[in-house]
Amino acid sequence: MGRRDWSGLPDELLTKIGQYVSGHFDMIRFRSVCRRWRHSLPLSHTNNWHLQLQITLLKEPKPDYRIRIPLPFYESYDPELEAESSPYHTVPSSIVKTTVCIINQSSLLKLEETQQEGKFRIINPISDIPIKEFPKVLNLLDYPIMEITRGYICKISHSNVLKAVILPEYDDKVCMVLVLCDHGRLLLWRNGDEHMKEISNKFRYDDIAVYKGHFIAIDRWGTVSFVDSSSLKVVQYTPPVLSGGKKKNLVVCSEQLYVADRYFDRARTSQNPYGKWDPSVVDFKIYKLDEDWGRWIEITSLNDQILFLGKALNFFVPIKELSGCNKGNCIYFKGDEFIGSKSHGVSVFDLADRRIGSILSFPGCSDMLCSPSWFTAN
């Protein structure tokens, strides 16, 4: 059979096919076929995540957060939350899409889209440190690419944004944005809103995610709740983890919900908040939600998978997808090392022997996050 001239497809068929192109890399390949295909699918089709939203942050009266609950936690009112006295803040906000992918079956990278058409920032998926060893021009069409997950960066004036998730997840139109800010606050923006609204709740949250088409948040006691975008309230979905860990991360994989609970070498208090004097991680526990029985089940082994806990993205990767990596059952996370060191601030926890340390102390583990050998930097 001779070669087909795919450039001759009717315009209406190209438009129909383009409607099903959701991934940025698939879109690049689609546009690379020929000039007609390129003009049938504008790059803005999937590269419109630099949304400049002029919104207003509504400052509601502060409730009294002084609550007492059984050990192991005591949550006290944080006086820093009272420092902002203005009832309104106009905050220009932008949303930037990021993609974690495996390139050439060897390098795990995060690509952050820029306002320049077709250009990305290449960064470490754990520490979010730019990887400078790459050449100025890298043709992604020359290498096989596997997309692992997507995330979003939301920038808001007067607020330290820790994480942002959107709904719908894989669409060009942003309808809702849930933001996790410092001190565990939740802010919600819905399409058409003139301001971001704070979710009124006494609890403070460690992480947010999208699960089965809904926003979820996990508080510092390990209780997962749905965030109701209509009532601006949270609805409890799971019992608390109550494992004694001090920071929870949500991980959604194949419609299964996991919690990574990390243990620190000192207590978590409002007088010594995390983020200012970061404590050292000394242990991890992983839990999987059993929805049938409404309980958390501890996972003692990840088998041949690796769990990555990034600054704004948490995800699993099977070791078979990363050539040269033969050590699974580990957690990669942002450690307490100096961010400019050779480890790029990444640490590893081995679930088998409970060993924890810099990524450099685990032979071979750092190769997938470093400058790869399959190109020569310009």
C-alpha angles and dihedrals in degrees: 000000000000126000116282122232099229091177089077097067114127116263093240091055092049090051090050092050091047090059089067096049104102106151119080093227092049088051091052091051091047091053092047095064095083144315094277092052091047093053092045092062116040116213088237087068089090102004101073098103095113090091114173104208120183101208138158124229108222113216108209123194109283115247122215107270094188103120131152124213134166121286143311092049138048117184118195133185113274112224091203089072089064094054093086106076101167110102094215136035124189104216124182105216133192131193119210123188120226128190128202111208143162112237121200090351090280113068125064107202141165116224116203115199118232133203089255110093113258095357129121141186111233111218141167108268093219107040098022089229114150114251104228099181093080120101119257090248121040118173104213090194089071094065136051111255129198117192111218104178144329132234141176137229116212120189120199127176116241092015133088103223113207098179142349132200128184141204129252092035102205105030136098093234117076108212101168137012124197115196130194110208134185117293087034096282122158122216124186130199122187125193106271096023116130093208142022112256126215117232103239108228138128093227126087122220136224102193146001134205145160114258123180092340096312136099114250133184133191120213128212092269092058098254114143117212136181115240109226106214092196101052095026089230134121122239118203113243106170138025116256119275092227094185097136097250119136105218129037129203125192120224122187116194127165090344090305121123122222134178124208109203117195128200124214135203093243140030126276113238137155089244089057103031122185114253094046101058103010114209122219121261112239104171147004136209125192124209133188123204116242099204094185092061098025096235142115119249119201115236111212097182136032090196109201096353133097123214116214118199106191133178092269106357132063121187148147125240124188111231090230088071092059114064113215094025109107101161118089131162091071138120120221114201143154105277134194096263121120106281093226095056124107089264091060087225094296121140132186131218118199110210092198099062098012090238119156131189149114116320087243090066090062107072114230096006096102097054095085092054097045136074104301125230097228095086139038115232115239 
